[in-house]
Amino acid sequence: MKILIVDENSGKRSEICNLLHNKTEKFKVFDAEDFNSAIDIAETKEPDLFFLNMDTDFSATSQFIYQIRNKPKKSIFILYSKESKNAVHAFDYGAQDFLIESFNKQRFYKSIDKVMLIKEYLKLGDQVMGNLQFNSQVPILLRSLPVKLGNKTMFIKVNNIKYIIADRYYAEIYTKDKKHVIRESLTKLFHLLQEDYFFRIHRSYIININFLQEIIHSEKSELDVRMEDGKLFHVSRSHRKSFTEKLAI
């Protein structure tokens, strides 16, 4: 995978390079101190992934992403900033992920793993549908999930997924009107879903809160959720805090 880092701070570019070189995967890493230089590198090297510092210039960042998005090659963007509040702007620009500039190694590598999954699914999508295009604001992989079934690949609309249940080496994906059984891990699927409305509430369950009917609190501080179709799921202790905090309950 080819990666381009755009940041006027040479020390920050070196820090990202070092983090990338510590991964077992082999990356070709390029860097640029401004967007004008980055455009030239993008033209000749055709990077798969861009690391962009949002703090340099918001409008320049947005314009650069727009220019790259209009090219045939589908690129992936990770934006970073010193301010966590800029995450909203990052996703508005069409970034696949956002990082706080004082990079946490575990979070950084999780982001790289997510990118590699997205790249894998992009390749799968191209094999089936040809030259898919990214929406300028929302990445297509967060709208449709390609699922390979035998000699066919189906595209499941993400907003139609009610919940996903792990069954040993398989995942059961329940939509409004159908169940799909695929050989895939919940961890991998969760990385590819919109985290703002998909919640992993248990090592075996992912739910879409748009199909959530009620939350049930027991006297022993246990927590269950009931979906609109009546399906009841238990929220495990390890996931309970993050689930309740995100829902502010």
PDB file of N, CA and C in Angstrom, residues 98 138 205 210 232:
ATOM      1  N   PHE A  98     -10.431   9.595  11.805  1.00  0.00           N
ATOM      2  CA  PHE A  98      -9.891  10.815  12.402  1.00  0.00           C
ATOM      3  C   PHE A  98      -9.054  10.440  13.617  1.00  0.00           C
ATOM      4  N   VAL A 138     -19.631  10.879   1.726  1.00  0.00           N
ATOM      5  CA  VAL A 138     -19.753   9.633   2.484  1.00  0.00           C
ATOM      6  C   VAL A 138     -19.110   8.492   1.719  1.00  0.00           C
ATOM      7  N   TYR A 205     -22.660  -9.827  19.434  1.00  0.00           N
ATOM      8  CA  TYR A 205     -23.755  -9.044  18.867  1.00  0.00           C
ATOM      9  C   TYR A 205     -23.307  -7.645  18.452  1.00  0.00           C
ATOM     10  N   ASN A 210     -30.925   2.334  15.173  1.00  0.00           N
ATOM     11  CA  ASN A 210     -32.107   2.823  14.461  1.00  0.00           C
ATOM     12  C   ASN A 210     -33.259   1.819  14.521  1.00  0.00           C
ATOM     13  N   LEU A 232     -34.381  -9.959  21.611  1.00  0.00           N
ATOM     14  CA  LEU A 232     -33.803  -9.455  22.859  1.00  0.00           C
ATOM     15  C   LEU A 232     -32.325  -9.824  22.923  1.00  0.00           C
TER      16      LEU A 232
END
